mmCIF file of C-alpha atoms in Angstrom:
data_model
loop_
_atom_site.group_PDB
_atom_site.id
_atom_site.type_symbol
_atom_site.label_atom_id
_atom_site.label_comp_id
_atom_site.label_asym_id
_atom_site.label_seq_id
_atom_site.Cartn_x
_atom_site.Cartn_y
_atom_site.Cartn_z
ATOM 1 C CA MET A 1 -85.104 148.000 -42.608
ATOM 2 C CA THR A 2 -83.692 145.506 -40.157
ATOM 3 C CA PRO A 3 -84.558 145.810 -36.457
ATOM 4 C CA THR A 4 -82.750 148.660 -34.708
ATOM 5 C CA LEU A 5 -82.088 149.681 -31.120
ATOM 6 C CA ASP A 6 -82.289 153.089 -29.458
ATOM 7 C CA TYR A 7 -82.664 154.325 -25.892
ATOM 8 C CA ASP A 8 -85.029 156.677 -24.087
ATOM 9 C CA GLY A 9 -83.075 157.253 -20.911
ATOM 10 C CA GLU A 10 -82.597 153.826 -19.337
ATOM 11 C CA ILE A 11 -85.368 152.245 -21.425
ATOM 12 C CA ALA A 12 -84.271 150.359 -24.547
ATOM 13 C CA VAL A 13 -86.520 150.865 -27.579
ATOM 14 C CA LEU A 14 -86.302 148.086 -30.169
ATOM 15 C CA ASP A 15 -87.818 149.051 -33.532
ATOM 16 C CA LEU A 16 -88.879 145.901 -35.391
ATOM 17 C CA GLY A 17 -88.751 147.592 -38.801
ATOM 18 C CA ASP A 18 -90.669 149.497 -41.446
ATOM 19 C CA ASP A 19 -92.453 146.731 -43.359
ATOM 20 C CA GLU A 20 -94.575 143.743 -42.292
ATOM 21 C CA ASN A 21 -91.798 142.720 -39.879
ATOM 22 C CA ARG A 22 -92.278 139.020 -40.510
ATOM 23 C CA PHE A 23 -90.134 136.533 -38.653
ATOM 24 C CA SER A 24 -87.539 135.552 -41.242
ATOM 25 C CA PRO A 25 -84.515 133.696 -39.856
ATOM 26 C CA GLU A 26 -82.469 136.871 -40.389
ATOM 27 C CA PHE A 27 -85.068 138.908 -38.475
ATOM 28 C CA LEU A 28 -85.018 136.426 -35.593
ATOM 29 C CA ASP A 29 -81.219 136.509 -35.453
ATOM 30 C CA ALA A 30 -81.204 140.305 -35.463
ATOM 31 C CA VAL A 31 -83.744 140.588 -32.642
ATOM 32 C CA ASP A 32 -81.902 138.003 -30.553
ATOM 33 C CA ALA A 33 -78.638 139.900 -31.000
ATOM 34 C CA LEU A 34 -80.274 143.171 -29.975
ATOM 35 C CA LEU A 35 -81.723 141.516 -26.873
ATOM 36 C CA ASP A 36 -78.184 140.452 -25.961
ATOM 37 C CA THR A 37 -77.115 144.089 -26.268
ATOM 38 C CA VAL A 38 -80.037 145.309 -24.164
ATOM 39 C CA LEU A 39 -79.135 142.956 -21.333
ATOM 40 C CA ASP A 40 -75.385 143.523 -21.611
ATOM 41 C CA LYS A 41 -75.847 147.301 -21.309
ATOM 42 C CA GLY A 42 -78.084 147.004 -18.257
ATOM 43 C CA ALA A 43 -81.244 148.616 -19.646
ATOM 44 C CA GLN A 44 -83.984 149.156 -17.065
ATOM 45 C CA GLY A 45 -86.746 148.105 -19.442
ATOM 46 C CA LEU A 46 -87.503 147.228 -23.062
ATOM 47 C CA VAL A 47 -90.141 148.576 -25.430
ATOM 48 C CA THR A 48 -90.675 147.031 -28.855
ATOM 49 C CA THR A 49 -92.297 149.147 -31.533
ATOM 50 C CA ALA A 50 -92.276 149.571 -35.310
ATOM 51 C CA ASP A 51 -92.045 152.235 -38.002
ATOM 52 C CA SER A 52 -94.855 150.847 -40.108
ATOM 53 C CA LYS A 53 -98.593 150.231 -40.303
ATOM 54 C CA PHE A 54 -97.617 146.787 -38.992
ATOM 55 C CA TYR A 55 -96.212 145.928 -35.586
ATOM 56 C CA SER A 56 -95.630 142.440 -36.972
ATOM 57 C CA ASN A 57 -97.435 140.105 -39.341
ATOM 58 C CA GLY A 58 -95.791 137.102 -37.698
ATOM 59 C CA LEU A 59 -94.485 134.026 -39.460
ATOM 60 C CA ASP A 60 -92.621 134.451 -42.739
ATOM 61 C CA LEU A 61 -94.867 132.172 -44.771
ATOM 62 C CA ASP A 62 -92.975 132.854 -48.009
ATOM 63 C CA TRP A 63 -89.720 131.660 -46.436
ATOM 64 C CA LEU A 64 -91.472 128.706 -44.870
ATOM 65 C CA GLY A 65 -93.040 127.721 -48.192
ATOM 66 C CA ALA A 66 -89.634 127.797 -49.868
ATOM 67 C CA HIS A 67 -87.986 125.829 -47.029
ATOM 68 C CA SER A 68 -90.716 123.403 -46.001
ATOM 69 C CA ASP A 69 -88.105 120.814 -45.025
ATOM 70 C CA GLN A 70 -86.960 123.212 -42.291
ATOM 71 C CA GLY A 71 -90.439 123.786 -40.868
ATOM 72 C CA PRO A 72 -89.878 122.171 -37.452
ATOM 73 C CA TRP A 73 -86.580 124.014 -37.010
ATOM 74 C CA TYR A 74 -88.208 127.311 -37.987
ATOM 75 C CA VAL A 75 -91.180 126.956 -35.651
ATOM 76 C CA GLY A 76 -88.812 125.999 -32.851
ATOM 77 C CA ARG A 77 -86.724 129.085 -33.568
ATOM 78 C CA VAL A 78 -89.773 131.364 -33.421
ATOM 79 C CA GLN A 79 -90.996 129.760 -30.219
ATOM 80 C CA GLY A 80 -87.555 130.128 -28.654
ATOM 81 C CA LEU A 81 -87.709 133.873 -29.204
ATOM 82 C CA LEU A 82 -91.222 134.037 -27.735
ATOM 83 C CA ALA A 83 -90.011 132.139 -24.662
ATOM 84 C CA ARG A 84 -87.102 134.542 -24.298
ATOM 85 C CA PHE A 85 -89.391 137.574 -24.320
ATOM 86 C CA LEU A 86 -91.780 135.882 -21.897
ATOM 87 C CA THR A 87 -89.046 135.423 -19.292
ATOM 88 C CA LEU A 88 -86.799 138.410 -20.049
ATOM 89 C CA PRO A 89 -85.357 139.645 -16.723
ATOM 90 C CA ILE A 90 -86.372 143.290 -17.255
ATOM 91 C CA PRO A 91 -89.805 144.923 -17.610
ATOM 92 C CA THR A 92 -91.122 144.813 -21.188
ATOM 93 C CA ALA A 93 -93.887 146.528 -23.133
ATOM 94 C CA ALA A 94 -95.075 146.149 -26.718
ATOM 95 C CA ALA A 95 -96.106 149.376 -28.473
ATOM 96 C CA LEU A 96 -98.624 148.252 -31.086
ATOM 97 C CA VAL A 97 -98.423 151.149 -33.506
ATOM 98 C CA GLY A 98 -100.013 148.988 -36.218
ATOM 99 C CA HIS A 99 -101.410 145.560 -36.977
ATOM 100 C CA ALA A 100 -100.310 142.577 -34.880
ATOM 101 C CA PHE A 101 -101.301 139.286 -36.486
ATOM 102 C CA GLY A 102 -100.606 135.661 -35.624
ATOM 103 C CA ALA A 103 -97.125 135.177 -34.215
ATOM 104 C CA GLY A 104 -96.752 138.965 -34.232
ATOM 105 C CA ALA A 105 -99.631 139.161 -31.760
ATOM 106 C CA MET A 106 -98.016 136.324 -29.797
ATOM 107 C CA LEU A 107 -94.824 138.374 -29.576
ATOM 108 C CA ALA A 108 -96.861 141.216 -28.092
ATOM 109 C CA VAL A 109 -98.518 138.835 -25.625
ATOM 110 C CA ALA A 110 -95.085 137.608 -24.521
ATOM 111 C CA HIS A 111 -94.337 141.109 -23.168
ATOM 112 C CA ASP A 112 -95.357 142.187 -19.671
ATOM 113 C CA TYR A 113 -97.547 145.000 -21.016
ATOM 114 C CA ARG A 114 -99.139 146.075 -24.283
ATOM 115 C CA VAL A 115 -100.202 149.499 -25.523
ATOM 116 C CA MET A 116 -102.231 149.754 -28.743
ATOM 117 C CA ARG A 117 -103.172 152.630 -30.986
ATOM 118 C CA ALA A 118 -106.781 153.479 -30.204
ATOM 119 C CA ASP A 119 -108.067 154.428 -33.634
ATOM 120 C CA ARG A 120 -106.330 152.148 -36.154
ATOM 121 C CA GLY A 121 -104.749 148.715 -36.369
ATOM 122 C CA PHE A 122 -105.898 145.223 -35.503
ATOM 123 C CA PHE A 123 -104.843 142.598 -32.974
ATOM 124 C CA CYS A 124 -105.699 139.185 -34.383
ATOM 125 C CA PHE A 125 -104.996 135.478 -34.098
ATOM 126 C CA PRO A 126 -106.177 134.337 -37.565
ATOM 127 C CA GLU A 127 -105.170 130.697 -37.113
ATOM 128 C CA VAL A 128 -108.710 129.296 -37.051
ATOM 129 C CA ASP A 129 -109.475 130.918 -40.411
ATOM 130 C CA ILE A 130 -106.200 130.031 -42.151
ATOM 131 C CA ARG A 131 -106.380 126.445 -40.869
ATOM 132 C CA ILE A 132 -103.171 126.504 -38.862
ATOM 133 C CA PRO A 133 -103.802 125.117 -35.366
ATOM 134 C CA PHE A 134 -101.875 126.626 -32.467
ATOM 135 C CA THR A 135 -98.908 124.583 -31.325
ATOM 136 C CA PRO A 136 -99.014 123.504 -27.663
ATOM 137 C CA GLY A 137 -96.360 126.124 -26.880
ATOM 138 C CA MET A 138 -98.206 128.954 -28.608
ATOM 139 C CA ALA A 139 -101.485 128.033 -26.914
ATOM 140 C CA ALA A 140 -99.707 127.837 -23.556
ATOM 141 C CA LEU A 141 -98.210 131.301 -24.078
ATOM 142 C CA ILE A 142 -101.524 132.917 -24.918
ATOM 143 C CA GLN A 143 -103.430 131.162 -22.146
ATOM 144 C CA ALA A 144 -100.735 132.057 -19.599
ATOM 145 C CA LYS A 145 -101.214 135.770 -20.305
ATOM 146 C CA LEU A 146 -104.910 136.162 -21.132
ATOM 147 C CA THR A 147 -108.087 135.457 -19.206
ATOM 148 C CA PRO A 148 -110.144 132.449 -20.381
ATOM 149 C CA ARG A 149 -112.710 134.876 -21.801
ATOM 150 C CA ALA A 150 -110.083 136.739 -23.807
ATOM 151 C CA ALA A 151 -108.389 133.527 -24.941
ATOM 152 C CA VAL A 152 -111.623 132.020 -26.260
ATOM 153 C CA ALA A 153 -112.675 135.299 -27.900
ATOM 154 C CA SER A 154 -109.346 135.686 -29.691
ATOM 155 C CA MET A 155 -108.129 132.128 -30.328
ATOM 156 C CA THR A 156 -111.337 130.459 -31.554
ATOM 157 C CA THR A 157 -112.870 133.221 -33.682
ATOM 158 C CA GLY A 158 -110.130 134.852 -35.774
ATOM 159 C CA ARG A 159 -111.668 138.167 -34.752
ATOM 160 C CA ARG A 160 -109.809 141.371 -35.565
ATOM 161 C CA PHE A 161 -109.795 143.498 -32.428
ATOM 162 C CA GLY A 162 -109.388 147.237 -32.719
ATOM 163 C CA GLY A 163 -107.678 149.070 -29.904
ATOM 164 C CA VAL A 164 -110.782 149.877 -27.868
ATOM 165 C CA ASP A 165 -112.140 146.318 -28.052
ATOM 166 C CA ALA A 166 -108.688 144.833 -27.385
ATOM 167 C CA HIS A 167 -108.483 146.930 -24.233
ATOM 168 C CA GLU A 168 -111.979 145.928 -23.146
ATOM 169 C CA TYR A 169 -111.051 142.245 -23.436
ATOM 170 C CA GLY A 170 -107.706 142.706 -21.689
ATOM 171 C CA LEU A 171 -105.665 141.855 -24.770
ATOM 172 C CA VAL A 172 -103.844 145.142 -24.229
ATOM 173 C CA ASP A 173 -103.298 147.182 -21.085
ATOM 174 C CA ALA A 174 -103.812 150.650 -22.528
ATOM 175 C CA THR A 175 -104.576 152.545 -25.713
ATOM 176 C CA ALA A 176 -103.043 155.759 -26.995
ATOM 177 C CA ALA A 177 -103.463 158.229 -29.816
ATOM 178 C CA GLU A 178 -101.450 158.154 -33.014
ATOM 179 C CA GLY A 179 -97.883 159.212 -32.317
ATOM 180 C CA ALA A 180 -98.154 158.522 -28.570
ATOM 181 C CA VAL A 181 -98.153 154.715 -28.457
ATOM 182 C CA THR A 182 -94.430 154.170 -28.017
ATOM 183 C CA LEU A 183 -94.114 157.022 -25.525
ATOM 184 C CA THR A 184 -97.037 155.645 -23.501
ATOM 185 C CA ALA A 185 -95.387 152.216 -23.387
ATOM 186 C CA THR A 186 -92.077 153.754 -22.353
ATOM 187 C CA GLU A 187 -93.638 155.809 -19.577
ATOM 188 C CA MET A 188 -95.466 152.704 -18.369
ATOM 189 C CA LEU A 189 -92.086 151.057 -17.750
ATOM 190 C CA ARG A 190 -90.232 154.066 -16.355
ATOM 191 C CA PRO A 191 -91.396 153.615 -12.714
ATOM 192 C CA LEU A 192 -90.380 149.935 -12.825
ATOM 193 C CA GLY A 193 -86.687 150.614 -13.380
ATOM 194 C CA GLY A 194 -84.151 149.379 -10.864
ATOM 195 C CA LYS A 195 -85.570 145.897 -10.333
ATOM 196 C CA ASP A 196 -82.892 143.276 -9.794
ATOM 197 C CA PRO A 197 -82.718 141.298 -13.068
ATOM 198 C CA GLY A 198 -81.864 138.029 -11.347
ATOM 199 C CA THR A 199 -84.857 138.266 -9.055
ATOM 200 C CA LEU A 200 -87.259 139.477 -11.751
ATOM 201 C CA GLY A 201 -86.086 136.785 -14.157
ATOM 202 C CA ALA A 202 -86.601 134.108 -11.506
ATOM 203 C CA ILE A 203 -90.101 135.410 -10.763
ATOM 204 C CA LYS A 204 -91.057 135.346 -14.435
ATOM 205 C CA GLN A 205 -89.666 131.848 -14.796
ATOM 206 C CA VAL A 206 -91.859 130.686 -11.921
ATOM 207 C CA MET A 207 -94.900 132.540 -13.245
ATOM 208 C CA PHE A 208 -94.547 131.462 -16.859
ATOM 209 C CA GLY A 209 -92.221 128.471 -16.681
ATOM 210 C CA ARG A 210 -94.754 125.979 -18.019
ATOM 211 C CA ALA A 211 -95.512 128.123 -21.058
ATOM 212 C CA ALA A 212 -91.826 128.863 -21.638
ATOM 213 C CA ASP A 213 -90.960 125.167 -21.391
ATOM 214 C CA ALA A 214 -93.738 124.273 -23.833
ATOM 215 C CA LEU A 215 -92.436 126.890 -26.275
ATOM 216 C CA ARG A 216 -88.839 125.682 -25.981
ATOM 217 C CA ALA A 217 -89.958 122.095 -26.476
ATOM 218 C CA GLY A 218 -91.487 123.182 -29.799
#
């Protein structure tokens, strides 16, 4: 299933899909197009979720292996999408209904808020164990959103955080029971509706401009 868009009142709900939701070029194009729609229709917030045991498994390593000559372009494309989420001019929340690994976890971090299922699923940056160092942009994104304690605990260990531990470290803002993750994320955004997008976008650009610039320079 390709990414799809629905609405809960004024909150846009972007479903990443029903498989591992890896970042193929087609996936990236689809998400970018749906973000255009969200902004064009004046949504008051955006929740991303999934219909799978995965929120996202991140980079499409199969595609990358078959197109190694396009590696720099591909990484730049992924980082461009992360930068867009980081500075999106509406409130955003990631509903982690399943596993978030690597760039999938980075996508979650690029949102304003994160809600994770309490009893199942892992949040993990496995880069240290799969011998793929973070790019400067990816490191800047993570360190812009997490405390030093949380960044060290997640970036240097490859640890798989369950929902309760992820909340304790501040990797996510809340946990919820099965079936309530997306609703919890949506209700988290509901009181934030009505913010002026121009002002909010400018504030995010000031807050996270260095990380966004490092991602776009990727």
